[in-house]
JSON list of C-alpha atoms in Angstrom, two decimals:
[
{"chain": "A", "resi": 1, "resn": "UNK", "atom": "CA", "xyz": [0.00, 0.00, 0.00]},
{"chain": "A", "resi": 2, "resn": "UNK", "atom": "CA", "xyz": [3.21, 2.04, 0.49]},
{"chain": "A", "resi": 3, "resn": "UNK", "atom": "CA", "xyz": [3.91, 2.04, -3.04]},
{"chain": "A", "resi": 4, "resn": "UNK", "atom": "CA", "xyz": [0.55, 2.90, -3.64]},
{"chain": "A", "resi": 5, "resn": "UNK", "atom": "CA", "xyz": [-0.07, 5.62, -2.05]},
{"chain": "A", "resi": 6, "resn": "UNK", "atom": "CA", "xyz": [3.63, 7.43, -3.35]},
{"chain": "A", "resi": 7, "resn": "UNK", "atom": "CA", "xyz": [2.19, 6.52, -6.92]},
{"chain": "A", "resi": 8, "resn": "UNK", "atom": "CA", "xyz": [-1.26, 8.17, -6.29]},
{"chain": "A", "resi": 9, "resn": "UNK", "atom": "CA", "xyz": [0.47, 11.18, -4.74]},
{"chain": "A", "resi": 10, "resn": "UNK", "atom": "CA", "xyz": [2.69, 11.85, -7.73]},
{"chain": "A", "resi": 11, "resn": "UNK", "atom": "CA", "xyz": [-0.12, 11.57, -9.92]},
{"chain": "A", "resi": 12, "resn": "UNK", "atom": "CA", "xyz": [-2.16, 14.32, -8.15]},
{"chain": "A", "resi": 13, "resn": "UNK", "atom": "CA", "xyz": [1.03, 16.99, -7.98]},
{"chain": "A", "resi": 14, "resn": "UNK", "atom": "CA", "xyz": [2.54, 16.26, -11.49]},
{"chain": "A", "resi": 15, "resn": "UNK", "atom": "CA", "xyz": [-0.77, 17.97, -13.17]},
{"chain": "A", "resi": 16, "resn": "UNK", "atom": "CA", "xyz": [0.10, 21.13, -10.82]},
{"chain": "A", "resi": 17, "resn": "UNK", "atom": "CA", "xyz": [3.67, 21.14, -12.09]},
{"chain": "A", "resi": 18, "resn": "UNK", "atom": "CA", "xyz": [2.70, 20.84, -15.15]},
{"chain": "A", "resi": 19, "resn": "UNK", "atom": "CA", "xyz": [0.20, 23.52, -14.75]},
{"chain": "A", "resi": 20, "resn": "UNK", "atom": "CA", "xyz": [2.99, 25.83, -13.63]},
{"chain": "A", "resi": 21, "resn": "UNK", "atom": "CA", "xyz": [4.85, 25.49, -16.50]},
{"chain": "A", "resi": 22, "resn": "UNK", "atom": "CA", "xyz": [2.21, 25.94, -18.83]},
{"chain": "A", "resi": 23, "resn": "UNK", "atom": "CA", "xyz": [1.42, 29.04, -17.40]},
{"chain": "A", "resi": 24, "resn": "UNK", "atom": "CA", "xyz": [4.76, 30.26, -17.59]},
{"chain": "A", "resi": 25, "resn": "UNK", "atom": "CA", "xyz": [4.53, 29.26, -21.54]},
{"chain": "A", "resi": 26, "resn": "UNK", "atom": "CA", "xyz": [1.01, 30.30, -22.33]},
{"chain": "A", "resi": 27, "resn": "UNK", "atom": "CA", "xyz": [-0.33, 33.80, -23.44]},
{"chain": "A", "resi": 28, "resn": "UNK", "atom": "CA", "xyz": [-2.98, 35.60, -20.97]},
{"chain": "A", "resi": 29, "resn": "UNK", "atom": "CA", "xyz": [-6.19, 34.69, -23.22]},
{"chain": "A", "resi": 30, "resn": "UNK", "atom": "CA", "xyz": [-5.84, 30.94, -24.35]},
{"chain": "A", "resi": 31, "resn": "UNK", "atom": "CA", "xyz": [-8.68, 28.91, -25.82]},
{"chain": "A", "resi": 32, "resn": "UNK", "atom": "CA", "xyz": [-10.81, 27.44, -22.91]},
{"chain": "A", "resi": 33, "resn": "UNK", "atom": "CA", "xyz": [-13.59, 25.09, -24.57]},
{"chain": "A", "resi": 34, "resn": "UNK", "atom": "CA", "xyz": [-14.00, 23.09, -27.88]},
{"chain": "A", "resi": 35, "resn": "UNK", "atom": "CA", "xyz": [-17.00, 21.47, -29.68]},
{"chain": "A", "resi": 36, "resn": "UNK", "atom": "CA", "xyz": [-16.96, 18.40, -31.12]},
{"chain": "A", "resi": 37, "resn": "UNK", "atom": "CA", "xyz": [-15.46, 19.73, -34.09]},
{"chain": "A", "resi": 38, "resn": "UNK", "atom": "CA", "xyz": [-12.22, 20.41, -32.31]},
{"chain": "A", "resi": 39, "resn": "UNK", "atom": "CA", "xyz": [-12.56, 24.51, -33.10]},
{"chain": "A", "resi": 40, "resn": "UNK", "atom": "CA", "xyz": [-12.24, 27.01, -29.78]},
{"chain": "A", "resi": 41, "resn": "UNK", "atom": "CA", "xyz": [-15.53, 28.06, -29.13]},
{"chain": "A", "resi": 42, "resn": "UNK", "atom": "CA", "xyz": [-14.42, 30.26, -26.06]},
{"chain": "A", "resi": 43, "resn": "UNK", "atom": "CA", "xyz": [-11.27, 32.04, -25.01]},
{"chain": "A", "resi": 44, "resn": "UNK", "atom": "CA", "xyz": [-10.82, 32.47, -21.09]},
{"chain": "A", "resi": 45, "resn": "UNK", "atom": "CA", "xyz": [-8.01, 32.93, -18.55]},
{"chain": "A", "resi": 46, "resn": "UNK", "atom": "CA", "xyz": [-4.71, 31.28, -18.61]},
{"chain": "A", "resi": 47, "resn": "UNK", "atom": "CA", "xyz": [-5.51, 30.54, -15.19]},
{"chain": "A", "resi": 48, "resn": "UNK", "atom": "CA", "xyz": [-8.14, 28.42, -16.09]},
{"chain": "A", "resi": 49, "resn": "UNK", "atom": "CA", "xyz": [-5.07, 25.80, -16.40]},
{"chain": "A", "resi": 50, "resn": "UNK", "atom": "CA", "xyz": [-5.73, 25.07, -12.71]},
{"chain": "A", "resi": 51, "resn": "UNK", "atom": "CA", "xyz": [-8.73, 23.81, -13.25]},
{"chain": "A", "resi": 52, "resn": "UNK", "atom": "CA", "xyz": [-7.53, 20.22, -13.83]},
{"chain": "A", "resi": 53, "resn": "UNK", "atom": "CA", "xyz": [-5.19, 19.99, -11.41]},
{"chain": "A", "resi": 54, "resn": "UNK", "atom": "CA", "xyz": [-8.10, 20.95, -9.45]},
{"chain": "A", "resi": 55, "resn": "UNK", "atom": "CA", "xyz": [-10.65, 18.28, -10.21]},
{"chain": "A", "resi": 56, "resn": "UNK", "atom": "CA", "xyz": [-7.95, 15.68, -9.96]},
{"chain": "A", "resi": 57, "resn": "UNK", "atom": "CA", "xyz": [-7.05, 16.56, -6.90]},
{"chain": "A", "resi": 58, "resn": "UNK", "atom": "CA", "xyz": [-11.04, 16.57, -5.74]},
{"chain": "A", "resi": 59, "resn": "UNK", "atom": "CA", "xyz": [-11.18, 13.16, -7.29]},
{"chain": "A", "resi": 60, "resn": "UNK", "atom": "CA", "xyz": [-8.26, 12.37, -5.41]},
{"chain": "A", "resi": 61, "resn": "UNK", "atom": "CA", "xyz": [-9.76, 13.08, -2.43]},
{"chain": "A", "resi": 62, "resn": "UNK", "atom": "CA", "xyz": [-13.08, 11.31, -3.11]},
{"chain": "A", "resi": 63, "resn": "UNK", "atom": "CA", "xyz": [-11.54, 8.09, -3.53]},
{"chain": "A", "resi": 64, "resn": "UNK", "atom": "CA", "xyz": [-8.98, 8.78, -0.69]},
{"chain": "A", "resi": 65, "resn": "UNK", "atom": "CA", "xyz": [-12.22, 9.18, 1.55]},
{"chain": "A", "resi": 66, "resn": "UNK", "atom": "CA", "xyz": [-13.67, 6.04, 0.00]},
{"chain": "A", "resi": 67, "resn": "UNK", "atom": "CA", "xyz": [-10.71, 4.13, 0.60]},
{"chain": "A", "resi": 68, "resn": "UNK", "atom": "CA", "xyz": [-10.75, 5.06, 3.95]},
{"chain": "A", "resi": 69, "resn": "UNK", "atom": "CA", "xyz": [-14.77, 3.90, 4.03]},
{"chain": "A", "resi": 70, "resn": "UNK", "atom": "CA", "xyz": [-14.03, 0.44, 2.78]},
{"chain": "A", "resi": 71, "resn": "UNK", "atom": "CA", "xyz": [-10.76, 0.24, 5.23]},
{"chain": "A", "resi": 72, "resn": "UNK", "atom": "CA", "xyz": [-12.76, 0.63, 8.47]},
{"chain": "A", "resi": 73, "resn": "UNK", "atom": "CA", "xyz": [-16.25, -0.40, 7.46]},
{"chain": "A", "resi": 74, "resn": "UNK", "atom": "CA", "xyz": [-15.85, -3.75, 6.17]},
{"chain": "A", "resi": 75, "resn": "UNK", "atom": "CA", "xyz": [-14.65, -6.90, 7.20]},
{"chain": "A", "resi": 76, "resn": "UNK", "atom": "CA", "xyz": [-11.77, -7.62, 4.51]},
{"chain": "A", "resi": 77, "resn": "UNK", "atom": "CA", "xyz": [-11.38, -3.75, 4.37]},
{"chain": "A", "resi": 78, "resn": "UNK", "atom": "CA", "xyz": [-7.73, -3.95, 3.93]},
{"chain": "A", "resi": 79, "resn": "UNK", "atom": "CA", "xyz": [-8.19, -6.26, 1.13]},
{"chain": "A", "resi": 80, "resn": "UNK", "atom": "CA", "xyz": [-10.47, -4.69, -0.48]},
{"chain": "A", "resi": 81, "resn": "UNK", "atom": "CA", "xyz": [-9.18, -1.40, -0.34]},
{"chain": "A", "resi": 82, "resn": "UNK", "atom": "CA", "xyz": [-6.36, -2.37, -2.71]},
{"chain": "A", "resi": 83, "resn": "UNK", "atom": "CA", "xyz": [-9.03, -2.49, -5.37]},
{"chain": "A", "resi": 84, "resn": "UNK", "atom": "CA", "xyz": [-9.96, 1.28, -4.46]},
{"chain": "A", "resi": 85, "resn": "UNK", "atom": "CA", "xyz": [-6.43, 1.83, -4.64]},
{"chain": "A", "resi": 86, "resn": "UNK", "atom": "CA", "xyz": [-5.80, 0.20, -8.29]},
{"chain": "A", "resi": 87, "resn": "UNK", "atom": "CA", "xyz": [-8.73, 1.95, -9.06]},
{"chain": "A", "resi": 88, "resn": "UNK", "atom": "CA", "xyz": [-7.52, 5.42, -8.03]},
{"chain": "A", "resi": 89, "resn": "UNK", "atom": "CA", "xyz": [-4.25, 4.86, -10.02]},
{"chain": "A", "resi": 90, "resn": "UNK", "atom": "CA", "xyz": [-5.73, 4.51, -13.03]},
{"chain": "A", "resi": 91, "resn": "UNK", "atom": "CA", "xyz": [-8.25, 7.42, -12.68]},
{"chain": "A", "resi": 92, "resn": "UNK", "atom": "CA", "xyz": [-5.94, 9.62, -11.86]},
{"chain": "A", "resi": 93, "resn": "UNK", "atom": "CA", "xyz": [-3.92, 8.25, -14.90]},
{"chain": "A", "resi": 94, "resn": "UNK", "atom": "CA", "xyz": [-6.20, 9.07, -17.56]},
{"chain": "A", "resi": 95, "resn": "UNK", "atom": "CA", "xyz": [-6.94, 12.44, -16.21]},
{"chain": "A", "resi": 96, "resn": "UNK", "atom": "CA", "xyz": [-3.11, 13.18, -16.22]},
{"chain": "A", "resi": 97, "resn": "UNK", "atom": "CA", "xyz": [-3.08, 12.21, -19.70]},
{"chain": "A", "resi": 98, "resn": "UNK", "atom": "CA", "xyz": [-6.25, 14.52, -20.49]},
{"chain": "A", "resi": 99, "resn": "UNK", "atom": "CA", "xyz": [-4.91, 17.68, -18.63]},
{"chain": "A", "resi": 100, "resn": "UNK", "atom": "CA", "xyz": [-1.89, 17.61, -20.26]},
{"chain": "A", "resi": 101, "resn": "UNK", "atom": "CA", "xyz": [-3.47, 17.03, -23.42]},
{"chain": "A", "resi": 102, "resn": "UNK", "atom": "CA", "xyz": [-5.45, 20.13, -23.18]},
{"chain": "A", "resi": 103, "resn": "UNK", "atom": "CA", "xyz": [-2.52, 22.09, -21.81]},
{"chain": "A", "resi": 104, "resn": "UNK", "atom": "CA", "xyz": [-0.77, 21.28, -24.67]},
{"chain": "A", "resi": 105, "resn": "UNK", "atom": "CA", "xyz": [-3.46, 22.82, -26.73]},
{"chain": "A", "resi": 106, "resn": "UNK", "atom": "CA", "xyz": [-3.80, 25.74, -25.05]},
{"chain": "A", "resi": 107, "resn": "UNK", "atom": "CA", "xyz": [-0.17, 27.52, -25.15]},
{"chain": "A", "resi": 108, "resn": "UNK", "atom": "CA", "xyz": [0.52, 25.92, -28.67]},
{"chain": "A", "resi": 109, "resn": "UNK", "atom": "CA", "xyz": [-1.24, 26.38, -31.69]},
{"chain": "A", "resi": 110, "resn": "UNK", "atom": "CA", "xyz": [2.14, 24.64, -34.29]},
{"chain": "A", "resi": 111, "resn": "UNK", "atom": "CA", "xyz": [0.16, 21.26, -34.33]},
{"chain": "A", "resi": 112, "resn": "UNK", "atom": "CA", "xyz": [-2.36, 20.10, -36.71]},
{"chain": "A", "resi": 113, "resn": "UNK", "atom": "CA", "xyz": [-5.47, 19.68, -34.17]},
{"chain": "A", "resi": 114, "resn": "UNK", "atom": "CA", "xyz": [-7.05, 16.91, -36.83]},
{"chain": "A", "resi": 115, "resn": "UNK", "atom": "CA", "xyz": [-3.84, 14.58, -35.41]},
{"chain": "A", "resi": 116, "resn": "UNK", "atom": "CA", "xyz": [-4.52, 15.33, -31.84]},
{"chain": "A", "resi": 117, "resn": "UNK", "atom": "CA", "xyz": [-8.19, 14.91, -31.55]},
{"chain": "A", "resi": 118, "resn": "UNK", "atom": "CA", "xyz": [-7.74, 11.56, -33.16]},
{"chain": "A", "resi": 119, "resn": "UNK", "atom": "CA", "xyz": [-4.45, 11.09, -30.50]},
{"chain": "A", "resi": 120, "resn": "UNK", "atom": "CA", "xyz": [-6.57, 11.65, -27.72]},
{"chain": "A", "resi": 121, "resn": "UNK", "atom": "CA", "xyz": [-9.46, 9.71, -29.06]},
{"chain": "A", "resi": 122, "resn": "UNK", "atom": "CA", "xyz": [-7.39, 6.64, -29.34]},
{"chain": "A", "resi": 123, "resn": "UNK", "atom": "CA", "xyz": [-5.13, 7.08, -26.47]},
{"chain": "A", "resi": 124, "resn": "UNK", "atom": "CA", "xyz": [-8.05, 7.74, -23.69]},
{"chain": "A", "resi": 125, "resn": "UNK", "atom": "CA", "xyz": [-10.17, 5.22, -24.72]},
{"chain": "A", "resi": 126, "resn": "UNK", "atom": "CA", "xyz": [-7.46, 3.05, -25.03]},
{"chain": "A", "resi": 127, "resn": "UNK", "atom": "CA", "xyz": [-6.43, 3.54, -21.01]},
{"chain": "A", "resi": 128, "resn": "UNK", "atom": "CA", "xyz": [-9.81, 3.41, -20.36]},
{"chain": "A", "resi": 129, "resn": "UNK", "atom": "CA", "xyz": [-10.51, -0.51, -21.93]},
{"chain": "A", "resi": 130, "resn": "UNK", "atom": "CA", "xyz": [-6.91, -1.20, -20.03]},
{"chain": "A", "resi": 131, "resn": "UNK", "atom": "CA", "xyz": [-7.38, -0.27, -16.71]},
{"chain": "A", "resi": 132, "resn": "UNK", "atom": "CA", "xyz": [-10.91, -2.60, -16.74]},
{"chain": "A", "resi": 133, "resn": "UNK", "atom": "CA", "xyz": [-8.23, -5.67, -16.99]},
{"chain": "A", "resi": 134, "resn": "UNK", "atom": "CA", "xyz": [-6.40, -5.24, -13.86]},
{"chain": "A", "resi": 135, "resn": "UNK", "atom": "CA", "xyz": [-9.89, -4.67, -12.38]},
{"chain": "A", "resi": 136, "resn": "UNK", "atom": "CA", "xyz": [-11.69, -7.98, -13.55]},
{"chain": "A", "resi": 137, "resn": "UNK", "atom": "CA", "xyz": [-8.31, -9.68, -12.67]},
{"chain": "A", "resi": 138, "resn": "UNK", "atom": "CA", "xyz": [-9.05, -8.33, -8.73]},
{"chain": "A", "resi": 139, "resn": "UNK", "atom": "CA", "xyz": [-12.59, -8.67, -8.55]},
{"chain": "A", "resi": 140, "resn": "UNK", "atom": "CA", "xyz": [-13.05, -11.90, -7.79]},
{"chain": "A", "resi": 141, "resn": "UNK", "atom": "CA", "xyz": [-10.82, -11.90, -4.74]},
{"chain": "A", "resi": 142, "resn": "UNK", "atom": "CA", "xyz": [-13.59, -9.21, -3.00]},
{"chain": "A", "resi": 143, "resn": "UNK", "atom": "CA", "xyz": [-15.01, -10.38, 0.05]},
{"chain": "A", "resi": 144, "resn": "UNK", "atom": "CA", "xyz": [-19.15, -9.21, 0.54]},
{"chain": "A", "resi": 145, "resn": "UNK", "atom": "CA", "xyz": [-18.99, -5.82, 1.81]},
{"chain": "A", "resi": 146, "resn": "UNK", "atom": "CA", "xyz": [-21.35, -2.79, 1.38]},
{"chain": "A", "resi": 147, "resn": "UNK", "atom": "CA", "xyz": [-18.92, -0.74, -0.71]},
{"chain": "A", "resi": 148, "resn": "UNK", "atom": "CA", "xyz": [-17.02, -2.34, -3.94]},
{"chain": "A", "resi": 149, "resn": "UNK", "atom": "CA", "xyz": [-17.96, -5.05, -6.30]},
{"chain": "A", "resi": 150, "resn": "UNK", "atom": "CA", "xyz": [-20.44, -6.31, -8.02]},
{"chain": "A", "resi": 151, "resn": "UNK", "atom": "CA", "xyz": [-22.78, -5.11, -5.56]},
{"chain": "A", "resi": 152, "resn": "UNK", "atom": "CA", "xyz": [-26.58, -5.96, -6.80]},
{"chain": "A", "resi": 153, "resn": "UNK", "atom": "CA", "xyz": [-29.92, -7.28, -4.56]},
{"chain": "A", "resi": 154, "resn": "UNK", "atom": "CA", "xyz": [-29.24, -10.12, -5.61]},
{"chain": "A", "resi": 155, "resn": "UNK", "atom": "CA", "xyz": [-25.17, -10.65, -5.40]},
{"chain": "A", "resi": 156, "resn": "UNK", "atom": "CA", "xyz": [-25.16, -9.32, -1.89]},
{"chain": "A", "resi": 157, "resn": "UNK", "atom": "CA", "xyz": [-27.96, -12.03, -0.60]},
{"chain": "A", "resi": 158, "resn": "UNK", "atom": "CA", "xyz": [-25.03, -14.47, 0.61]},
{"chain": "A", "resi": 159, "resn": "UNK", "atom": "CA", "xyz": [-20.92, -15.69, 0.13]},
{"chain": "A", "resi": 160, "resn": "UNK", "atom": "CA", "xyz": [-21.40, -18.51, -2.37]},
{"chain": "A", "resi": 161, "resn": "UNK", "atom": "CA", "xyz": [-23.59, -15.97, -4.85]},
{"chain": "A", "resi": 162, "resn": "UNK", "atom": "CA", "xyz": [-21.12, -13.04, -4.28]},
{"chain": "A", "resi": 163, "resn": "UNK", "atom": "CA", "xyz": [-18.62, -15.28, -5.11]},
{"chain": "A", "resi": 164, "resn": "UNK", "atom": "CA", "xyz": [-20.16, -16.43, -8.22]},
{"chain": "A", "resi": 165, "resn": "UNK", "atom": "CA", "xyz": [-20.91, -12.95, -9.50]},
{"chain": "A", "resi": 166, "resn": "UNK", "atom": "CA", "xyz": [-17.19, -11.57, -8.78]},
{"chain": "A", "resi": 167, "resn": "UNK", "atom": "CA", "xyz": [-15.94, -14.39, -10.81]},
{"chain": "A", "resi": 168, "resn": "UNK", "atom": "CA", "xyz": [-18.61, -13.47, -13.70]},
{"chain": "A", "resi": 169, "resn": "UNK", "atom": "CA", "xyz": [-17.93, -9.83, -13.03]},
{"chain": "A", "resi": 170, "resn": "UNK", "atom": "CA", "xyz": [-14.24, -9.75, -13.74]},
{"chain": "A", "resi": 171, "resn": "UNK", "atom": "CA", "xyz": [-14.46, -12.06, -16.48]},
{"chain": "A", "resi": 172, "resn": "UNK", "atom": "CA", "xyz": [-16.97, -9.58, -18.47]},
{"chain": "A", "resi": 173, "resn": "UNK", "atom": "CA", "xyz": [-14.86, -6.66, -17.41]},
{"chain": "A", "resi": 174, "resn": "UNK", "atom": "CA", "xyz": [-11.62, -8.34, -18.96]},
{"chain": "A", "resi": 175, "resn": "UNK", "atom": "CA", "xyz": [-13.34, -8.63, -22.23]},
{"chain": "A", "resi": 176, "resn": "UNK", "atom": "CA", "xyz": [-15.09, -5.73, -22.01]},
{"chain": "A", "resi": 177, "resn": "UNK", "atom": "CA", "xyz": [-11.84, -4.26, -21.57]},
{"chain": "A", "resi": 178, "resn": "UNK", "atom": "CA", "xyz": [-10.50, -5.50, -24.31]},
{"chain": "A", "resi": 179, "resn": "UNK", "atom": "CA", "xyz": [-13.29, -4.84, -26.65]},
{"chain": "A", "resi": 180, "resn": "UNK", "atom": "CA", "xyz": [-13.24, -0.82, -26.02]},
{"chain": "A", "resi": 181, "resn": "UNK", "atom": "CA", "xyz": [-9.35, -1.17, -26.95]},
{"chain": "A", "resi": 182, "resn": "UNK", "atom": "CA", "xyz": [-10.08, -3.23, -30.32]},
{"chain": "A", "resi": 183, "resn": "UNK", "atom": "CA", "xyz": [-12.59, -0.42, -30.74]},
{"chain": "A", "resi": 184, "resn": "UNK", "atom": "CA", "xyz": [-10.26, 2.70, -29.92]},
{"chain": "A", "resi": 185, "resn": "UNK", "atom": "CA", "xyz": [-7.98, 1.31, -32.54]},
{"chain": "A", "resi": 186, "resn": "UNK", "atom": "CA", "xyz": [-10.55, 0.90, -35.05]},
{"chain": "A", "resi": 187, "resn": "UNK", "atom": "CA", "xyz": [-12.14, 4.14, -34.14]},
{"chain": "A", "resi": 188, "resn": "UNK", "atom": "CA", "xyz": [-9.74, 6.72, -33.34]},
{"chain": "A", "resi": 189, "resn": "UNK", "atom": "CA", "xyz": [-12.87, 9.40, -32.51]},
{"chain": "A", "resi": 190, "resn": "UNK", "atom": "CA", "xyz": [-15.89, 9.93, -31.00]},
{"chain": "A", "resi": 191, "resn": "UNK", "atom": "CA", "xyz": [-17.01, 6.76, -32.11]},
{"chain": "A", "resi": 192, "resn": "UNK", "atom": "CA", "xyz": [-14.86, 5.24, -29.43]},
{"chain": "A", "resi": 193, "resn": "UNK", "atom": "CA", "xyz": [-16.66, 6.81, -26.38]},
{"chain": "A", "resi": 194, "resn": "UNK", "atom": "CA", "xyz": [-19.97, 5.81, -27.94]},
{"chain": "A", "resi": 195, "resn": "UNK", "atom": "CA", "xyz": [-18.75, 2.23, -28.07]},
{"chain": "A", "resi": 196, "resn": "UNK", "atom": "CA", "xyz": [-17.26, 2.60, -24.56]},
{"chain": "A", "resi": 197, "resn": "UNK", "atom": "CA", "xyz": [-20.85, 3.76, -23.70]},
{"chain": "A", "resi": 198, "resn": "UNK", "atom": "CA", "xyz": [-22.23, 0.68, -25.31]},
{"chain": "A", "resi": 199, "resn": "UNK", "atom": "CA", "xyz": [-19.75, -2.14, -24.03]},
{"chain": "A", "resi": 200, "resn": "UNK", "atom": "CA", "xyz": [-20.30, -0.45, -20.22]},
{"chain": "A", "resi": 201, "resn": "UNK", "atom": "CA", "xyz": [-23.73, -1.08, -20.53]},
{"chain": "A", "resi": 202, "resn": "UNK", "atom": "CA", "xyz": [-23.88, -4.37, -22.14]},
{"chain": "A", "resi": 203, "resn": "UNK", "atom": "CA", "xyz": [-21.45, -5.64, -19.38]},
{"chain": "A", "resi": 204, "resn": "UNK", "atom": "CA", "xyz": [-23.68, -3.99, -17.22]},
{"chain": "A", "resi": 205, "resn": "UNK", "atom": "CA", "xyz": [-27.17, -5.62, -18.29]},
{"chain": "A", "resi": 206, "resn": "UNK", "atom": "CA", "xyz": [-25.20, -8.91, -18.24]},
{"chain": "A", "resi": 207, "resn": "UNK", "atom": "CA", "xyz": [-24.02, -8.91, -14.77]},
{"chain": "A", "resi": 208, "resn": "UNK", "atom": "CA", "xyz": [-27.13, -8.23, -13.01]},
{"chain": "A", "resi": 209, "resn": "UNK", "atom": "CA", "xyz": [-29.23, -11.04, -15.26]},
{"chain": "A", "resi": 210, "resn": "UNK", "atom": "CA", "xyz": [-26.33, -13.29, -13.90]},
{"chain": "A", "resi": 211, "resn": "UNK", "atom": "CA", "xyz": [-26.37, -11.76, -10.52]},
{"chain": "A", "resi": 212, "resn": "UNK", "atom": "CA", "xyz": [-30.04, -12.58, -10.43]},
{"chain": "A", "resi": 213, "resn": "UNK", "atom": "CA", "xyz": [-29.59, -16.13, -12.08]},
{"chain": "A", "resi": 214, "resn": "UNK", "atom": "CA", "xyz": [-26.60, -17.11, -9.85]},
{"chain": "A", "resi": 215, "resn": "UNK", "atom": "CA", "xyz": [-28.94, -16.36, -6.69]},
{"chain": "A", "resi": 216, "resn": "UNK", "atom": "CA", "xyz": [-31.65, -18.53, -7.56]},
{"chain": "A", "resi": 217, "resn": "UNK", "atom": "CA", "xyz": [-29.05, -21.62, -8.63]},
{"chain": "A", "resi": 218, "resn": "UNK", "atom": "CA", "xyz": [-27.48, -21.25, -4.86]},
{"chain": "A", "resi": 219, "resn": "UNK", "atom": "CA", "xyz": [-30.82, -21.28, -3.59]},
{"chain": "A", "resi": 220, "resn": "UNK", "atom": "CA", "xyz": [-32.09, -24.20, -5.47]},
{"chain": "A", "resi": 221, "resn": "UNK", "atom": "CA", "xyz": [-28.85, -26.36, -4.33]},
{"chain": "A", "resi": 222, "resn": "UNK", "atom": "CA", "xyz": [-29.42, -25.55, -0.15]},
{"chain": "A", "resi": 223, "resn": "UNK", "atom": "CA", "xyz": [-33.32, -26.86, -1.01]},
{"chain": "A", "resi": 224, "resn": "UNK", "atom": "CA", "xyz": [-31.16, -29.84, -2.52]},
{"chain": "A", "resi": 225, "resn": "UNK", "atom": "CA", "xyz": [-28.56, -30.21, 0.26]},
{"chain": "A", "resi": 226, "resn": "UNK", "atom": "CA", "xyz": [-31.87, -29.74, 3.23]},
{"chain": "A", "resi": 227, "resn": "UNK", "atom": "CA", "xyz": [-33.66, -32.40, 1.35]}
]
């Protein structure tokens, strides 16, 4: 967790750094918001650069506190807090990667923007289908608790259908995961998020049919066992 936690810190001060430096580099008035056709459709502050190290730092916190939640509330917290933990890192991964994308942008205009927007497409999508790996990979070692998982009516109901939908859980996550990659690469645009969108929910739909499913098979084997 030691490691951890000096990996999560660095990723919440490098955006500031970052931020510093840009705003050392950038003029006062810099383009502050896009639309989907990659043109500026506003100009603000320069000092609107601190408005991602900002949020990361809020989101930072939020899973911090969550973290925390998980560590003292539930039985296996320690154990299951290294899955908040994972999960933090690669949050605060992709965000990194999307504030300096846009601080990039906005002191630097010597780039063709068609390039980028297809970069960032490709590359944030991308981290996004990745970091759902290391996740299915961990969720079936969750204990039941009230906080993480695959947390439906019907997974939390008892051990042996928890433990069936963890194991169902990180399997469609894996190849959901790898899906919105195959799909990033195919689809280096806004296309990608849309298919993110789709895949999240289809994995989604899946998990609580089998959540449901998985509950009623336990039950029907302790009628089996009693009899």
């Amino acid at each position: 967790m030691k490691r951890s936690r000096r990996i999560i810190n660095l990723l919440t001060l490098f955006p500031f750094a970052a931020a510093m430096i840009a705003l050392a580099l950038a003029p006062d008035e810099i383009p502050a918001h896009w639309g989907l056709s990659g043109e500026a459709d506003r100009m603000g502050s320069k000092w609107e650069l601190l408005l991602w190290p900002g949020i990361i730092l809020l989101l930072r916190l939020l899973l911090g506190g969550i973290e925390k939640l998980v560590r003292e509330k539930d039985r296996e917290g320690e154990k299951n807090a290294r899955y908040i933990a994972s999960s933090t890192i690669a949050a605060l991964a992709l965000m990194d990667f999307l504030s300096l994308y846009f601080m990039r942008f906005s002191i630097s205009r010597d780039f063709d923007i068609d390039d980028y927007n297809s970069a960032v497409w490709q590359i944030s999508m991308s981290l996004a289908g990745l970091s759902l790996i290391p996740y299915g990979n961990m969720l079936p070692k969750l204990r039941l608790n009230s906080t993480v998982g695959l947390r439906t009516r019907y997974s939390m109901k008892n051990e042996e259908t928890w433990a069936l939908c963890q194991r169902f859980g990180g399997r469609s996550m894996i190849a959901g995961g790898v899906v919105i990659i195959i799909c990033a690469q195919l689809m280096p645009d806004i296309r990608s998020f849309i298919a993110l969108l789709a895949v999240t929910a289809i994995m989604l739909i899946a998990d609580c049919r089998y959540a449901k499913w998985a509950y009623y098979k336990t039950l029907g084997s302790r009628k089996e066992d009693d009899q």
